[in-house]
PDB file of C-alpha atoms in Angstrom:
ATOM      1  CA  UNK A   1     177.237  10.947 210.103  1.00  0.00           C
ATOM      2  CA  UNK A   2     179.694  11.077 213.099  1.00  0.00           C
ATOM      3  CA  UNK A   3     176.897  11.760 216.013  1.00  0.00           C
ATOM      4  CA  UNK A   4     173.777  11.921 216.496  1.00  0.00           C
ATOM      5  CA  UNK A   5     172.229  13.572 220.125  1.00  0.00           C
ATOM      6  CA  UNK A   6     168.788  14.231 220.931  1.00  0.00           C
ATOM      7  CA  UNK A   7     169.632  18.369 219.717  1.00  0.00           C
ATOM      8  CA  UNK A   8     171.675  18.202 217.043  1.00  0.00           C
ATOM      9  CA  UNK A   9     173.174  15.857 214.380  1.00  0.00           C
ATOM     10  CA  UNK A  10     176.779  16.187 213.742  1.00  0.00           C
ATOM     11  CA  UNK A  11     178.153  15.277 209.601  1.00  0.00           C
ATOM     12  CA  UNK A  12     181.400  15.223 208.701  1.00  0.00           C
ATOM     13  CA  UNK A  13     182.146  16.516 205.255  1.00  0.00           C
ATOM     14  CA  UNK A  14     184.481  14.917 202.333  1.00  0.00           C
ATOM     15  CA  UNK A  15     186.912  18.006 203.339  1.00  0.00           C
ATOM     16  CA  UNK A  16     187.082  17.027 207.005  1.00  0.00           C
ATOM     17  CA  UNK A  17     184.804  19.902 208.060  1.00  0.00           C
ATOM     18  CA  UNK A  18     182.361  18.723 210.878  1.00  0.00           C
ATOM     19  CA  UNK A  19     178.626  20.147 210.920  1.00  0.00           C
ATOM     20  CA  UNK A  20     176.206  20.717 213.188  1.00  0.00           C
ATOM     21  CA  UNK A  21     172.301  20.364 212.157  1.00  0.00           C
ATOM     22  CA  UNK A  22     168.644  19.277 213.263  1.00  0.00           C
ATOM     23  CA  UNK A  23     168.060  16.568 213.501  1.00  0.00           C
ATOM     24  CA  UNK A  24     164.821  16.648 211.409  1.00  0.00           C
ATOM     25  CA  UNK A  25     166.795  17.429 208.712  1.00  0.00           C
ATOM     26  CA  UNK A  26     166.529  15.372 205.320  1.00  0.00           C
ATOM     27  CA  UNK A  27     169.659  14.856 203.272  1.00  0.00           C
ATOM     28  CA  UNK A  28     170.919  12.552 200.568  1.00  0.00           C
ATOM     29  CA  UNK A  29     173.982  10.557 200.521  1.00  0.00           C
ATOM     30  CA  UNK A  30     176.023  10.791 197.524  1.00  0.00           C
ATOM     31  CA  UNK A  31     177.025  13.071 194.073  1.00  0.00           C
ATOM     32  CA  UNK A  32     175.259  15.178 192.125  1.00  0.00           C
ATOM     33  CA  UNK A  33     173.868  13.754 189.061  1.00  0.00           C
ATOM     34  CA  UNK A  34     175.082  15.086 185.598  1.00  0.00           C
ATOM     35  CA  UNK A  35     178.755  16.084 186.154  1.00  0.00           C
ATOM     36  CA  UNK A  36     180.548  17.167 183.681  1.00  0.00           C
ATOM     37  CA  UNK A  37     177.409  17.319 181.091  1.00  0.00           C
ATOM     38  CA  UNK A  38     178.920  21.280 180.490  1.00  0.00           C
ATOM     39  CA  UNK A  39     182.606  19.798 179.483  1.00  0.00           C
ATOM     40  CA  UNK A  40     181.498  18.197 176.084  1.00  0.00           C
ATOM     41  CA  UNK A  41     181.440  20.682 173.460  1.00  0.00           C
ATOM     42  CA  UNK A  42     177.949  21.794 171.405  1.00  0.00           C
ATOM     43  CA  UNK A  43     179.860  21.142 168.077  1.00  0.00           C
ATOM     44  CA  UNK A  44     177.237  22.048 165.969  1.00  0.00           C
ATOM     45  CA  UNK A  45     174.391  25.211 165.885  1.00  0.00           C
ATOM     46  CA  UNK A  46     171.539  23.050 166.413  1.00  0.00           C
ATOM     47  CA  UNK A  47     172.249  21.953 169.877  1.00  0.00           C
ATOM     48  CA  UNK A  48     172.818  25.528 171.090  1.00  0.00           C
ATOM     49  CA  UNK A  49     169.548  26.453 169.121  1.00  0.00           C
ATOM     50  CA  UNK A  50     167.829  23.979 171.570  1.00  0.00           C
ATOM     51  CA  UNK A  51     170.234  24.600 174.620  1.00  0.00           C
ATOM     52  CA  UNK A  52     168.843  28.704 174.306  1.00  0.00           C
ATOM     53  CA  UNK A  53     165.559  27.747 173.522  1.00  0.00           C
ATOM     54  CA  UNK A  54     164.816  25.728 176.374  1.00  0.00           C
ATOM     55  CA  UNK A  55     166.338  28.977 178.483  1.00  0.00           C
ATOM     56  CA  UNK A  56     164.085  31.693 176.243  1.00  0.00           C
ATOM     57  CA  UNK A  57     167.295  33.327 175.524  1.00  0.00           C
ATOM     58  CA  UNK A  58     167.332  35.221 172.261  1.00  0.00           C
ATOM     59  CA  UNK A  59     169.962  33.191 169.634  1.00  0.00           C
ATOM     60  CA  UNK A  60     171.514  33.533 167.485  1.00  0.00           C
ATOM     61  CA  UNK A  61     173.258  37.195 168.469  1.00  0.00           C
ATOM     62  CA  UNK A  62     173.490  39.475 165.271  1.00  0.00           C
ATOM     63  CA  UNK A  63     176.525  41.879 165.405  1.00  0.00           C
ATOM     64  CA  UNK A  64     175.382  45.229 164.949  1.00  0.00           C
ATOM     65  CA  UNK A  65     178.255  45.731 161.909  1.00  0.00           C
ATOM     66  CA  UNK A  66     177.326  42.673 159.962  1.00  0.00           C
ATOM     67  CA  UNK A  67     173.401  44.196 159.292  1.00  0.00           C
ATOM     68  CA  UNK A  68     172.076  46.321 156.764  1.00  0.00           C
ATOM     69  CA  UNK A  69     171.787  50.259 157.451  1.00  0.00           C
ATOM     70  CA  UNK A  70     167.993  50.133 157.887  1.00  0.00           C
ATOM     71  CA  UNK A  71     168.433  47.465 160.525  1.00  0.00           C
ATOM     72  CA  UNK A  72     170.886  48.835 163.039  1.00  0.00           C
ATOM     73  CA  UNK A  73     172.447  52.328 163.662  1.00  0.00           C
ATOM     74  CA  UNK A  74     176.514  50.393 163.483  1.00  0.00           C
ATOM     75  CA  UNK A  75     175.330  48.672 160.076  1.00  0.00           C
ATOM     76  CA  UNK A  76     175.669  48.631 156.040  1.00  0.00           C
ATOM     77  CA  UNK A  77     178.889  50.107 154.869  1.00  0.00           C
ATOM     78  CA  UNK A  78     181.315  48.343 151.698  1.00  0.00           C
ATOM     79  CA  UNK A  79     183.005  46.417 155.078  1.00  0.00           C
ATOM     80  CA  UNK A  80     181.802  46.045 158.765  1.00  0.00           C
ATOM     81  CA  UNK A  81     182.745  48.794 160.761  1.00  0.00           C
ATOM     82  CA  UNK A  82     180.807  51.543 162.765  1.00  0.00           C
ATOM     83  CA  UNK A  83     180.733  54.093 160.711  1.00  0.00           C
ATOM     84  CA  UNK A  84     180.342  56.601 163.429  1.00  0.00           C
ATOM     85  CA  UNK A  85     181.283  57.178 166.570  1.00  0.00           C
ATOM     86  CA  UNK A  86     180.170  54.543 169.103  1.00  0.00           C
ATOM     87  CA  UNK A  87     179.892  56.702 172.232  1.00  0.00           C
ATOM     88  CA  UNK A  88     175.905  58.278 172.218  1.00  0.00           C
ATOM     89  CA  UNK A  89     174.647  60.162 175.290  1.00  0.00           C
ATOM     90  CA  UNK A  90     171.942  59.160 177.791  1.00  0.00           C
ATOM     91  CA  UNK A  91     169.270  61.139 176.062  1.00  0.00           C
ATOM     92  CA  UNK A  92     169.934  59.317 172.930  1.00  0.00           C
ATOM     93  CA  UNK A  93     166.439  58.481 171.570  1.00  0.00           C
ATOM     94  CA  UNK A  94     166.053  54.817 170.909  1.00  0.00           C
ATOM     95  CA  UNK A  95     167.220  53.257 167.714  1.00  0.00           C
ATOM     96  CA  UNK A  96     169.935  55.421 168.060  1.00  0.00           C
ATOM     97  CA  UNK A  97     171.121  54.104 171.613  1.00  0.00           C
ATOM     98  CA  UNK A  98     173.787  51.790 170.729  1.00  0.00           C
ATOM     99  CA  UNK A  99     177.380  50.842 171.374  1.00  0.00           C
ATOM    100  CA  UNK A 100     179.076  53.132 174.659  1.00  0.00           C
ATOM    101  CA  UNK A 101     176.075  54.539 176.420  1.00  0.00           C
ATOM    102  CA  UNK A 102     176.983  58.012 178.165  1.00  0.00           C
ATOM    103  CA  UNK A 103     180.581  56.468 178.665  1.00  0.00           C
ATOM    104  CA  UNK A 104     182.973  58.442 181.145  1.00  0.00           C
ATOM    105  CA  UNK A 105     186.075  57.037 179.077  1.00  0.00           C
ATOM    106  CA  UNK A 106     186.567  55.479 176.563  1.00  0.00           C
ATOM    107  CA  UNK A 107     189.722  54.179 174.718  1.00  0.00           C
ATOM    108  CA  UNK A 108     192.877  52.617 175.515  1.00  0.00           C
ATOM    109  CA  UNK A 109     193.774  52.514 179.298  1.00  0.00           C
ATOM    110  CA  UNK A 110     197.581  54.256 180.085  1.00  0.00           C
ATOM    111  CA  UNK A 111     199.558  52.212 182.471  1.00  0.00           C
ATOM    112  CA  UNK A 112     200.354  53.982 185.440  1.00  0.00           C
ATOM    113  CA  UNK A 113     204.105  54.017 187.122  1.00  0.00           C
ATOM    114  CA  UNK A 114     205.454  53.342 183.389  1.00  0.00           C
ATOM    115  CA  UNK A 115     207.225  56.401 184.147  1.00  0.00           C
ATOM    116  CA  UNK A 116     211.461  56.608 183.536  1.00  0.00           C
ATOM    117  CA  UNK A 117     212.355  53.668 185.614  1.00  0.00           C
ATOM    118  CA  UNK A 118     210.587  51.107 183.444  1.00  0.00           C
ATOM    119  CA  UNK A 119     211.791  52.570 180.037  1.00  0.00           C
ATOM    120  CA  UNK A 120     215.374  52.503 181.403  1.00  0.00           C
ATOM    121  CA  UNK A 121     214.453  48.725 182.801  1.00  0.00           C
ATOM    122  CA  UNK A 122     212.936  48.015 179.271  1.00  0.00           C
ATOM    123  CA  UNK A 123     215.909  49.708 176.896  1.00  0.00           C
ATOM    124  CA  UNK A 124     218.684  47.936 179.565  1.00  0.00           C
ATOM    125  CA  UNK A 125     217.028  44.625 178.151  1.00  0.00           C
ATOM    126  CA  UNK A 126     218.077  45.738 174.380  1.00  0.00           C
ATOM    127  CA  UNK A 127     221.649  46.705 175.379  1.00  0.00           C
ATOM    128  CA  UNK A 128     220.905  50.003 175.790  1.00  0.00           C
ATOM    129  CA  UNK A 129     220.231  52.817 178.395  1.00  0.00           C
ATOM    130  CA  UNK A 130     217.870  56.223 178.135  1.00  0.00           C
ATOM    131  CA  UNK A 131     219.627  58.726 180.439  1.00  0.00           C
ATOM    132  CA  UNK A 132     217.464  62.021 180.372  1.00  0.00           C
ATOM    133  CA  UNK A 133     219.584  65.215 181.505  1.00  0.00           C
ATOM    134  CA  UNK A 134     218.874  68.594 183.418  1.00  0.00           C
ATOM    135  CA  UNK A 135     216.193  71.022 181.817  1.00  0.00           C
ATOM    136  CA  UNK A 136     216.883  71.613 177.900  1.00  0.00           C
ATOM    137  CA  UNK A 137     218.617  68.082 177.538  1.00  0.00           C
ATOM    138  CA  UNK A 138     216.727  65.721 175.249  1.00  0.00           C
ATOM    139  CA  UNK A 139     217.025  62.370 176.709  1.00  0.00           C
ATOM    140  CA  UNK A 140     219.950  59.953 174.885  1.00  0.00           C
ATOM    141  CA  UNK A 141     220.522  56.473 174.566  1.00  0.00           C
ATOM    142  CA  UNK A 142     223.771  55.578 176.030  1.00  0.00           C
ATOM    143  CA  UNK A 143     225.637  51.738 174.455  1.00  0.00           C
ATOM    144  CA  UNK A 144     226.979  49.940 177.928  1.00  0.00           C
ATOM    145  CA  UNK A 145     229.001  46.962 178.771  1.00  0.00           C
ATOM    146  CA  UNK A 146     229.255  45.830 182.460  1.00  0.00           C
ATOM    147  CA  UNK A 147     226.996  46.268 185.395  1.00  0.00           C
ATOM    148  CA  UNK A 148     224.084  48.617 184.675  1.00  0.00           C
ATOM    149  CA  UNK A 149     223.925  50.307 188.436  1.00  0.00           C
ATOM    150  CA  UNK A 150     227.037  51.171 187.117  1.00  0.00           C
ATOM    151  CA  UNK A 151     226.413  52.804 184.464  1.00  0.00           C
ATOM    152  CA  UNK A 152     223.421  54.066 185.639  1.00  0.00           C
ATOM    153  CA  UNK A 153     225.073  56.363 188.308  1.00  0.00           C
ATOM    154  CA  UNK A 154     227.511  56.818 185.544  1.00  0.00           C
ATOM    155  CA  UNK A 155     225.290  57.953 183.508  1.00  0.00           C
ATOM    156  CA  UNK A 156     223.743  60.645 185.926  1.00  0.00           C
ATOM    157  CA  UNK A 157     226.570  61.854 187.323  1.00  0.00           C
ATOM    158  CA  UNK A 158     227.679  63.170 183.082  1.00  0.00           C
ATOM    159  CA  UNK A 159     224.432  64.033 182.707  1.00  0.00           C
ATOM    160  CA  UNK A 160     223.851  66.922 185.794  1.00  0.00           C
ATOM    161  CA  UNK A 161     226.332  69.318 184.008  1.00  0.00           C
ATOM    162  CA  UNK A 162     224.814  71.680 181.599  1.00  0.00           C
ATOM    163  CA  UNK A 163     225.196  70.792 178.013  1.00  0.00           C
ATOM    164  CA  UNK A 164     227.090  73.752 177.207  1.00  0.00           C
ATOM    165  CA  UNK A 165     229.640  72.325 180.144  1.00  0.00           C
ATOM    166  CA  UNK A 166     229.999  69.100 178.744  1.00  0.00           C
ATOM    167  CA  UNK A 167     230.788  70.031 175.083  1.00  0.00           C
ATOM    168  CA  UNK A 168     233.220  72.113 176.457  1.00  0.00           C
ATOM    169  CA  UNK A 169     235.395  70.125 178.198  1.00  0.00           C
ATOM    170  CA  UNK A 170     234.794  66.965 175.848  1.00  0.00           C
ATOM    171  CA  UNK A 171     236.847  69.850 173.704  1.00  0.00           C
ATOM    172  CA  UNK A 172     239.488  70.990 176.073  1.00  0.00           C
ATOM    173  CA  UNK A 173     239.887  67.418 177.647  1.00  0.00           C
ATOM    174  CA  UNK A 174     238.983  64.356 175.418  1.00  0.00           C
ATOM    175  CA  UNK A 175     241.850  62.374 177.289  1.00  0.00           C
ATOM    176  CA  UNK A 176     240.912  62.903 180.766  1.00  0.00           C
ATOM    177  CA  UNK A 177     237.543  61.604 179.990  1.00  0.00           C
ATOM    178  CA  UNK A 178     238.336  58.163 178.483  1.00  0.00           C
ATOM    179  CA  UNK A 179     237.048  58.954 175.339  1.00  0.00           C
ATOM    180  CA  UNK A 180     239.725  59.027 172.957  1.00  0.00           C
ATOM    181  CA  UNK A 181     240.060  55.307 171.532  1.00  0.00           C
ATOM    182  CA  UNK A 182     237.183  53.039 173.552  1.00  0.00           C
ATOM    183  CA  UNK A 183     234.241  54.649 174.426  1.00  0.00           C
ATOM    184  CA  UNK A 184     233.264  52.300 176.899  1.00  0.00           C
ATOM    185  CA  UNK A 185     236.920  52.856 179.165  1.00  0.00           C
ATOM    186  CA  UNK A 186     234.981  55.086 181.456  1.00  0.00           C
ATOM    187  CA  UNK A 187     231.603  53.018 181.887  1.00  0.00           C
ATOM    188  CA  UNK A 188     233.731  49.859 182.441  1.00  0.00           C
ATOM    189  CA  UNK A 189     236.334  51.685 185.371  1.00  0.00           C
ATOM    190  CA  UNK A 190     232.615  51.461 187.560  1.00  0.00           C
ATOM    191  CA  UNK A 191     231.964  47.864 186.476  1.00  0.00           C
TER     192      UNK A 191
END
């Protein structure tokens, strides 16, 4: 308590924060009773039994898979699984109405912007790069030493020909290229 006028009371909280109220307001000084009571484990089933019965919350909660067939439309079965697909529609009559309910998607959610810049980011970290060519090229690993912007632009600039072009003059010219004894001579000329 830091003022207190004939309008208004001023507190000043354990953060520094200052408050205004009426005066004819009633407050206690101190903590709240029973901290931490949530931080000690239940240990056993017959303190949550009481913990959900005092709260009229329905416990223990049956999984659908572990009943018999007569008792849920997910159970029986020589091992707990479904059984049957667990998307059902709204109309579903009930009994039936379990598991996905009228779900938009379901499934495993694709990452989006894992597009060519993360696998080549992802196969650099393995020691090796996934150029992908012009039209009618299937994309191929390339083995690198050095800097990968390097080899990267590299990379790109061998890959714009035409595949016919390259085989071609990998014929006529294997010297000129730097392919003849170390394959990496032309990657590391960049580095």
């Amino acid at each position: 308590l830091v003022a207190h006028d004939a309008g208004q009371t001023v507190v000043q909280l354990p953060s520094g924060e200052m408050k205004w109220l009426s005066p004819k307001c009633m407050a206690t000084i101190g903590v709240v009773a029973g901290g931490g009571r949530l931080d000690k484990p239940l240990v056993k089933a017959g303190k949550s039994f009481f913990k959900f019965q005092s709260k009229a919350k329905k416990w223990p909660i049956v999984r659908g898979v572990a009943m018999n067939a007569v008792d849920h439309p997910f159970g029986g079965g020589g091992r707990q699984h479904p059984g049957r697909p667990k998307t059902c529609s709204r109309n579903t009559p009930p009994g039936r109405k379990e598991g996905s309910i009228a779900a938009r998607k379901t499934g495993k959610r694709q990452v989006k912007g894992f597009g060519q810049e993360s696998r080549i980011q992802a196969s650099q970290e393995k020691g090796r790069i996934l150029v992908s060519g012009p039209e009618g090229c299937r994309p191929r690993q390339v083995e690198y030493r050095g800097a990968c912007r390097a080899l990267t632009s590299a990379a790109t600039q061998i890959d714009q020909k035409r595949p016919c072009q390259r085989e071609q003059e990998s014929r006529d010219k294997p010297e000129e290229q730097g392919l003849g004894s170390n394959p990496h001579q032309e990657y590391d000329n960049y580095a």
